[in-house]
Short mmCIF file of N, CA and C in Angstrom, two decimals:
data_model
loop_
_atom_site.label_atom_id
_atom_site.label_comp_id
_atom_site.label_asym_id
_atom_site.label_seq_id
_atom_site.Cartn_x
_atom_site.Cartn_y
_atom_site.Cartn_z
N MET A 1 0.84 -1.18 0.00
CA MET A 1 0.00 0.00 0.00
C MET A 1 0.89 1.24 0.00
N LEU A 2 0.60 2.21 -0.87
CA LEU A 2 1.39 3.42 -0.93
C LEU A 2 0.98 4.38 0.16
N MET A 3 1.98 5.01 0.72
CA MET A 3 1.76 5.95 1.81
C MET A 3 1.45 7.33 1.24
N ASP A 4 0.43 7.99 1.74
CA ASP A 4 0.11 9.33 1.31
C ASP A 4 1.03 10.29 2.05
N LEU A 5 1.97 10.89 1.34
CA LEU A 5 2.96 11.74 1.98
C LEU A 5 2.37 13.05 2.48
N LYS A 6 1.18 13.42 2.02
CA LYS A 6 0.57 14.66 2.46
C LYS A 6 -0.11 14.50 3.82
N GLU A 7 -0.41 13.26 4.17
CA GLU A 7 -1.05 13.02 5.46
C GLU A 7 0.01 12.93 6.54
N ARG A 8 0.08 13.92 7.39
CA ARG A 8 1.03 13.92 8.49
C ARG A 8 0.23 13.86 9.79
N ASN A 9 0.78 13.17 10.72
CA ASN A 9 0.17 13.09 12.03
C ASN A 9 0.18 14.49 12.64
N LYS A 10 -0.97 14.97 13.07
CA LYS A 10 -1.08 16.33 13.61
C LYS A 10 -0.24 16.50 14.88
N LYS A 11 0.02 15.40 15.58
CA LYS A 11 0.82 15.49 16.80
C LYS A 11 2.31 15.51 16.49
N ASP A 12 2.67 15.22 15.25
CA ASP A 12 4.08 15.19 14.85
C ASP A 12 4.58 16.63 14.75
N LYS A 13 5.48 16.99 15.63
CA LYS A 13 6.00 18.36 15.66
C LYS A 13 7.41 18.43 15.07
N SER A 14 7.79 17.45 14.26
CA SER A 14 9.12 17.46 13.68
C SER A 14 9.26 18.63 12.72
N GLN A 15 10.50 19.01 12.52
CA GLN A 15 10.79 20.16 11.68
C GLN A 15 10.42 19.88 10.23
N VAL A 16 9.68 20.79 9.62
CA VAL A 16 9.32 20.65 8.22
C VAL A 16 9.73 21.88 7.41
N TRP A 17 10.34 22.86 8.02
CA TRP A 17 10.73 24.07 7.33
C TRP A 17 12.23 24.04 7.04
N LYS A 18 12.66 24.98 6.22
CA LYS A 18 14.07 25.06 5.83
C LYS A 18 14.90 25.60 6.98
N ASN A 19 16.09 25.04 7.12
CA ASN A 19 17.01 25.53 8.14
C ASN A 19 17.51 26.92 7.75
N THR A 20 17.51 27.82 8.70
CA THR A 20 17.98 29.18 8.41
C THR A 20 19.38 29.42 8.95
N LYS A 21 19.88 28.53 9.77
CA LYS A 21 21.21 28.71 10.35
C LYS A 21 22.15 27.63 9.82
N PHE A 22 23.37 28.07 9.48
CA PHE A 22 24.37 27.16 8.94
C PHE A 22 24.68 26.05 9.93
N VAL A 23 24.80 26.38 11.20
CA VAL A 23 25.16 25.38 12.21
C VAL A 23 24.11 24.27 12.27
N VAL A 24 22.85 24.63 12.18
CA VAL A 24 21.77 23.63 12.22
C VAL A 24 21.87 22.72 10.99
N SER A 25 22.06 23.31 9.82
CA SER A 25 22.21 22.51 8.59
C SER A 25 23.43 21.60 8.68
N PHE A 26 24.52 22.13 9.19
CA PHE A 26 25.76 21.35 9.33
C PHE A 26 25.54 20.17 10.27
N ASN A 27 24.85 20.40 11.38
CA ASN A 27 24.57 19.32 12.33
C ASN A 27 23.67 18.25 11.72
N HIS A 28 22.70 18.66 10.90
CA HIS A 28 21.85 17.67 10.22
C HIS A 28 22.68 16.84 9.24
N ALA A 29 23.61 17.49 8.54
CA ALA A 29 24.48 16.76 7.62
C ALA A 29 25.35 15.76 8.37
N LEU A 30 25.89 16.17 9.51
CA LEU A 30 26.69 15.24 10.33
C LEU A 30 25.84 14.08 10.82
N ASP A 31 24.58 14.36 11.19
CA ASP A 31 23.67 13.29 11.60
C ASP A 31 23.49 12.28 10.47
N GLY A 32 23.37 12.77 9.24
CA GLY A 32 23.22 11.87 8.10
C GLY A 32 24.45 11.00 7.91
N ILE A 33 25.63 11.60 8.05
CA ILE A 33 26.87 10.83 7.91
C ILE A 33 26.98 9.78 9.01
N LYS A 34 26.67 10.17 10.24
CA LYS A 34 26.71 9.21 11.36
C LYS A 34 25.73 8.06 11.11
N THR A 35 24.54 8.40 10.63
CA THR A 35 23.50 7.39 10.39
C THR A 35 23.95 6.37 9.35
N ILE A 36 24.50 6.84 8.25
CA ILE A 36 24.87 5.89 7.19
C ILE A 36 26.01 4.98 7.64
N PHE A 37 26.96 5.51 8.42
CA PHE A 37 28.04 4.66 8.91
C PHE A 37 27.55 3.69 9.97
N LYS A 38 26.57 4.11 10.75
CA LYS A 38 26.04 3.25 11.81
C LYS A 38 25.15 2.14 11.23
N GLU A 39 24.33 2.48 10.24
CA GLU A 39 23.30 1.56 9.77
C GLU A 39 23.64 0.80 8.49
N GLU A 40 24.60 1.26 7.73
CA GLU A 40 24.88 0.64 6.42
C GLU A 40 26.23 -0.07 6.43
N ARG A 41 26.17 -1.39 6.47
CA ARG A 41 27.37 -2.23 6.48
C ARG A 41 28.24 -1.96 5.25
N ASN A 42 27.61 -1.80 4.09
CA ASN A 42 28.39 -1.58 2.87
C ASN A 42 29.19 -0.30 2.91
N MET A 43 28.67 0.74 3.56
CA MET A 43 29.44 1.98 3.68
C MET A 43 30.69 1.74 4.52
N ARG A 44 30.53 1.00 5.60
CA ARG A 44 31.70 0.68 6.43
C ARG A 44 32.70 -0.16 5.64
N ASN A 45 32.19 -1.12 4.86
CA ASN A 45 33.08 -1.96 4.04
C ASN A 45 33.82 -1.13 3.00
N HIS A 46 33.11 -0.25 2.30
CA HIS A 46 33.76 0.60 1.29
C HIS A 46 34.83 1.48 1.93
N THR A 47 34.56 1.98 3.11
CA THR A 47 35.53 2.83 3.80
C THR A 47 36.78 2.05 4.16
N MET A 48 36.60 0.85 4.70
CA MET A 48 37.75 0.02 5.07
C MET A 48 38.56 -0.38 3.83
N ILE A 49 37.88 -0.75 2.76
CA ILE A 49 38.57 -1.13 1.52
C ILE A 49 39.27 0.09 0.92
N GLY A 50 38.68 1.28 1.09
CA GLY A 50 39.28 2.51 0.58
C GLY A 50 40.60 2.85 1.24
N ILE A 51 40.85 2.29 2.41
CA ILE A 51 42.12 2.54 3.09
C ILE A 51 43.28 1.86 2.34
N ILE A 52 43.01 0.75 1.68
CA ILE A 52 44.06 -0.01 0.99
C ILE A 52 44.78 0.84 -0.06
N PRO A 53 44.07 1.48 -1.01
CA PRO A 53 44.81 2.29 -1.98
C PRO A 53 45.51 3.50 -1.36
N VAL A 54 44.99 4.00 -0.25
CA VAL A 54 45.67 5.11 0.43
C VAL A 54 47.01 4.62 0.98
N LEU A 55 47.01 3.46 1.62
CA LEU A 55 48.26 2.90 2.14
C LEU A 55 49.23 2.57 1.00
N LEU A 56 48.71 2.01 -0.08
CA LEU A 56 49.56 1.73 -1.24
C LEU A 56 50.13 3.02 -1.83
N GLY A 57 49.32 4.06 -1.86
CA GLY A 57 49.78 5.35 -2.37
C GLY A 57 50.93 5.90 -1.56
N TRP A 58 50.83 5.79 -0.24
CA TRP A 58 51.94 6.24 0.61
C TRP A 58 53.18 5.37 0.40
N TYR A 59 52.97 4.08 0.31
CA TYR A 59 54.10 3.16 0.14
C TYR A 59 54.84 3.43 -1.18
N PHE A 60 54.09 3.59 -2.26
CA PHE A 60 54.70 3.78 -3.57
C PHE A 60 54.99 5.25 -3.89
N LYS A 61 54.64 6.15 -2.99
CA LYS A 61 54.87 7.58 -3.19
C LYS A 61 54.32 8.04 -4.55
N ILE A 62 53.03 7.84 -4.73
CA ILE A 62 52.40 8.17 -6.01
C ILE A 62 52.38 9.68 -6.22
N SER A 63 52.23 10.09 -7.47
CA SER A 63 52.24 11.51 -7.83
C SER A 63 50.96 12.20 -7.36
N ALA A 64 50.99 13.52 -7.42
CA ALA A 64 49.82 14.31 -7.02
C ALA A 64 48.61 13.97 -7.89
N LEU A 65 48.84 13.81 -9.18
CA LEU A 65 47.74 13.46 -10.09
C LEU A 65 47.17 12.08 -9.76
N GLU A 66 48.04 11.14 -9.43
CA GLU A 66 47.57 9.82 -9.04
C GLU A 66 46.78 9.88 -7.73
N TRP A 67 47.23 10.73 -6.79
CA TRP A 67 46.48 10.92 -5.54
C TRP A 67 45.09 11.45 -5.82
N ILE A 68 45.02 12.41 -6.73
CA ILE A 68 43.71 12.98 -7.08
C ILE A 68 42.79 11.89 -7.62
N ALA A 69 43.33 11.03 -8.49
CA ALA A 69 42.52 9.95 -9.06
C ALA A 69 42.07 8.97 -7.97
N VAL A 70 42.99 8.59 -7.08
CA VAL A 70 42.67 7.62 -6.02
C VAL A 70 41.61 8.19 -5.08
N VAL A 71 41.82 9.40 -4.61
CA VAL A 71 40.88 10.00 -3.65
C VAL A 71 39.53 10.25 -4.31
N THR A 72 39.53 10.70 -5.56
CA THR A 72 38.27 10.93 -6.27
C THR A 72 37.49 9.63 -6.41
N CYS A 73 38.18 8.55 -6.74
CA CYS A 73 37.50 7.25 -6.89
C CYS A 73 36.93 6.76 -5.56
N ILE A 74 37.69 6.92 -4.49
CA ILE A 74 37.20 6.51 -3.17
C ILE A 74 35.94 7.28 -2.82
N PHE A 75 35.98 8.59 -3.02
CA PHE A 75 34.81 9.40 -2.69
C PHE A 75 33.65 9.15 -3.65
N LEU A 76 33.95 8.78 -4.90
CA LEU A 76 32.88 8.44 -5.84
C LEU A 76 32.09 7.23 -5.33
N VAL A 77 32.80 6.20 -4.90
CA VAL A 77 32.12 5.01 -4.38
C VAL A 77 31.31 5.36 -3.14
N MET A 78 31.89 6.15 -2.24
CA MET A 78 31.16 6.53 -1.02
C MET A 78 29.93 7.37 -1.36
N LEU A 79 30.08 8.30 -2.29
CA LEU A 79 28.95 9.13 -2.70
C LEU A 79 27.84 8.28 -3.31
N MET A 80 28.21 7.32 -4.13
CA MET A 80 27.20 6.44 -4.73
C MET A 80 26.51 5.60 -3.66
N GLU A 81 27.23 5.23 -2.62
CA GLU A 81 26.61 4.49 -1.51
C GLU A 81 25.61 5.38 -0.76
N PHE A 82 25.95 6.66 -0.60
CA PHE A 82 24.99 7.61 -0.01
C PHE A 82 23.72 7.67 -0.86
N ILE A 83 23.89 7.84 -2.17
CA ILE A 83 22.74 7.95 -3.06
C ILE A 83 21.92 6.66 -3.05
N ASN A 84 22.58 5.52 -3.06
CA ASN A 84 21.89 4.23 -2.99
C ASN A 84 21.06 4.14 -1.71
N THR A 85 21.64 4.56 -0.60
CA THR A 85 20.92 4.51 0.68
C THR A 85 19.72 5.45 0.68
N ILE A 86 19.88 6.60 0.07
CA ILE A 86 18.75 7.54 -0.05
C ILE A 86 17.62 6.88 -0.84
N PHE A 87 17.93 6.29 -1.99
CA PHE A 87 16.91 5.61 -2.79
C PHE A 87 16.23 4.52 -1.99
N GLU A 88 17.01 3.67 -1.33
CA GLU A 88 16.43 2.57 -0.57
C GLU A 88 15.50 3.09 0.53
N THR A 89 15.92 4.13 1.22
CA THR A 89 15.13 4.68 2.32
C THR A 89 13.82 5.26 1.82
N VAL A 90 13.88 6.04 0.75
CA VAL A 90 12.67 6.66 0.21
C VAL A 90 11.73 5.60 -0.36
N VAL A 91 12.27 4.62 -1.06
CA VAL A 91 11.43 3.54 -1.60
C VAL A 91 10.75 2.78 -0.47
N ASP A 92 11.50 2.46 0.58
CA ASP A 92 10.90 1.76 1.72
C ASP A 92 9.81 2.60 2.37
N MET A 93 10.03 3.91 2.47
CA MET A 93 9.03 4.78 3.08
C MET A 93 7.75 4.82 2.23
N VAL A 94 7.92 4.99 0.94
CA VAL A 94 6.76 5.13 0.05
C VAL A 94 5.98 3.83 -0.06
N THR A 95 6.68 2.69 -0.09
CA THR A 95 6.00 1.40 -0.25
C THR A 95 5.61 0.79 1.08
N ASP A 96 5.98 1.43 2.17
CA ASP A 96 5.73 0.91 3.51
C ASP A 96 6.28 -0.52 3.64
N TYR A 97 7.45 -0.73 3.07
CA TYR A 97 8.19 -2.00 3.12
C TYR A 97 7.48 -3.15 2.40
N GLU A 98 6.48 -2.85 1.59
CA GLU A 98 5.81 -3.90 0.82
C GLU A 98 6.49 -4.02 -0.54
N PHE A 99 6.56 -5.26 -1.04
CA PHE A 99 7.21 -5.50 -2.32
C PHE A 99 6.42 -4.87 -3.45
N HIS A 100 7.14 -4.24 -4.36
CA HIS A 100 6.56 -3.75 -5.60
C HIS A 100 7.65 -3.86 -6.66
N PRO A 101 7.31 -4.31 -7.87
CA PRO A 101 8.34 -4.48 -8.91
C PRO A 101 9.09 -3.19 -9.23
N LEU A 102 8.40 -2.05 -9.20
CA LEU A 102 9.09 -0.79 -9.48
C LEU A 102 10.02 -0.40 -8.34
N ALA A 103 9.65 -0.75 -7.11
CA ALA A 103 10.54 -0.49 -5.97
C ALA A 103 11.81 -1.31 -6.12
N LYS A 104 11.65 -2.57 -6.50
CA LYS A 104 12.81 -3.44 -6.72
C LYS A 104 13.69 -2.88 -7.83
N LYS A 105 13.05 -2.43 -8.90
CA LYS A 105 13.80 -1.87 -10.03
C LYS A 105 14.63 -0.66 -9.59
N ALA A 106 14.01 0.26 -8.85
CA ALA A 106 14.73 1.45 -8.39
C ALA A 106 15.90 1.07 -7.48
N LYS A 107 15.66 0.15 -6.56
CA LYS A 107 16.73 -0.28 -5.65
C LYS A 107 17.86 -0.98 -6.40
N ASP A 108 17.51 -1.84 -7.35
CA ASP A 108 18.52 -2.56 -8.12
C ASP A 108 19.37 -1.61 -8.96
N ILE A 109 18.74 -0.62 -9.56
CA ILE A 109 19.48 0.35 -10.37
C ILE A 109 20.42 1.17 -9.49
N ALA A 110 19.95 1.60 -8.32
CA ALA A 110 20.81 2.36 -7.41
C ALA A 110 21.99 1.50 -6.94
N ALA A 111 21.74 0.24 -6.63
CA ALA A 111 22.82 -0.66 -6.23
C ALA A 111 23.78 -0.88 -7.40
N GLY A 112 23.25 -0.96 -8.61
CA GLY A 112 24.10 -1.10 -9.79
C GLY A 112 25.02 0.09 -9.98
N ALA A 113 24.55 1.28 -9.65
CA ALA A 113 25.40 2.47 -9.74
C ALA A 113 26.59 2.36 -8.80
N VAL A 114 26.36 1.83 -7.61
CA VAL A 114 27.47 1.62 -6.66
C VAL A 114 28.45 0.62 -7.24
N LEU A 115 27.93 -0.45 -7.81
CA LEU A 115 28.80 -1.49 -8.39
C LEU A 115 29.64 -0.92 -9.53
N ILE A 116 29.04 -0.14 -10.41
CA ILE A 116 29.77 0.47 -11.52
C ILE A 116 30.88 1.38 -10.99
N ALA A 117 30.58 2.18 -9.97
CA ALA A 117 31.60 3.05 -9.37
C ALA A 117 32.73 2.23 -8.76
N ALA A 118 32.39 1.13 -8.11
CA ALA A 118 33.42 0.28 -7.50
C ALA A 118 34.29 -0.38 -8.57
N ILE A 119 33.69 -0.85 -9.65
CA ILE A 119 34.47 -1.45 -10.74
C ILE A 119 35.39 -0.41 -11.37
N PHE A 120 34.88 0.79 -11.60
CA PHE A 120 35.69 1.88 -12.14
C PHE A 120 36.87 2.16 -11.22
N THR A 121 36.62 2.17 -9.92
CA THR A 121 37.68 2.43 -8.94
C THR A 121 38.75 1.34 -8.99
N ILE A 122 38.34 0.10 -9.12
CA ILE A 122 39.29 -1.01 -9.22
C ILE A 122 40.15 -0.87 -10.47
N ILE A 123 39.54 -0.48 -11.58
CA ILE A 123 40.29 -0.28 -12.83
C ILE A 123 41.31 0.83 -12.67
N VAL A 124 40.89 1.95 -12.09
CA VAL A 124 41.82 3.07 -11.87
C VAL A 124 42.96 2.65 -10.96
N ALA A 125 42.64 1.93 -9.89
CA ALA A 125 43.68 1.45 -8.97
C ALA A 125 44.65 0.51 -9.69
N ALA A 126 44.13 -0.34 -10.54
CA ALA A 126 45.00 -1.26 -11.29
C ALA A 126 45.93 -0.49 -12.23
N VAL A 127 45.40 0.52 -12.90
CA VAL A 127 46.22 1.32 -13.81
C VAL A 127 47.33 2.04 -13.04
N ILE A 128 47.03 2.50 -11.84
CA ILE A 128 48.02 3.22 -11.04
C ILE A 128 49.02 2.28 -10.38
N PHE A 129 48.53 1.20 -9.78
CA PHE A 129 49.40 0.39 -8.92
C PHE A 129 50.04 -0.83 -9.60
N MET A 130 49.43 -1.38 -10.63
CA MET A 130 50.02 -2.57 -11.27
C MET A 130 51.43 -2.31 -11.80
N PRO A 131 51.67 -1.21 -12.51
CA PRO A 131 53.05 -0.97 -12.97
C PRO A 131 54.05 -0.84 -11.80
N LYS A 132 53.59 -0.31 -10.69
CA LYS A 132 54.46 -0.16 -9.52
C LYS A 132 54.78 -1.52 -8.90
N PHE A 133 53.77 -2.41 -8.85
CA PHE A 133 54.01 -3.77 -8.35
C PHE A 133 54.94 -4.53 -9.29
N ILE A 134 54.71 -4.39 -10.58
CA ILE A 134 55.55 -5.08 -11.57
C ILE A 134 56.99 -4.61 -11.45
N ALA A 135 57.20 -3.30 -11.34
CA ALA A 135 58.56 -2.76 -11.20
C ALA A 135 59.21 -3.22 -9.90
N LEU A 136 58.42 -3.41 -8.87
CA LEU A 136 58.94 -3.81 -7.57
C LEU A 136 59.38 -5.27 -7.56
N TYR A 137 58.64 -6.13 -8.24
CA TYR A 137 58.89 -7.57 -8.15
C TYR A 137 59.57 -8.18 -9.38
N PHE A 138 59.72 -7.44 -10.48
CA PHE A 138 60.32 -8.03 -11.68
C PHE A 138 61.47 -7.21 -12.18
#
């Protein structure tokens, strides 16, 4: 059953207006970051895996341009995980956790975006680090 988003509980006094103070907006953003790290296992996994190319970058003393590529890719995967979580949360809210083929489609596409970003990141890491490993061992 779809939830009518216009129907709000009259006793619900949660904030529905725009934040007018930077500090309040900043605190809400921090709450979102804390929530995704607390509730989303994949975000924690991506973060831990993202440490590997950082350590390799320090070990191999990669160039500034290579650092930009590595850090951009790490943040791309994390950003896609944020977007995926947003999609999943909104779909769950609208469908009230009931299965719907379009809900599945939206969630699958969002998860696919994370996968594409992760594959791209692996390719970039291979381009940067494989020659360094080859030079080190051969």
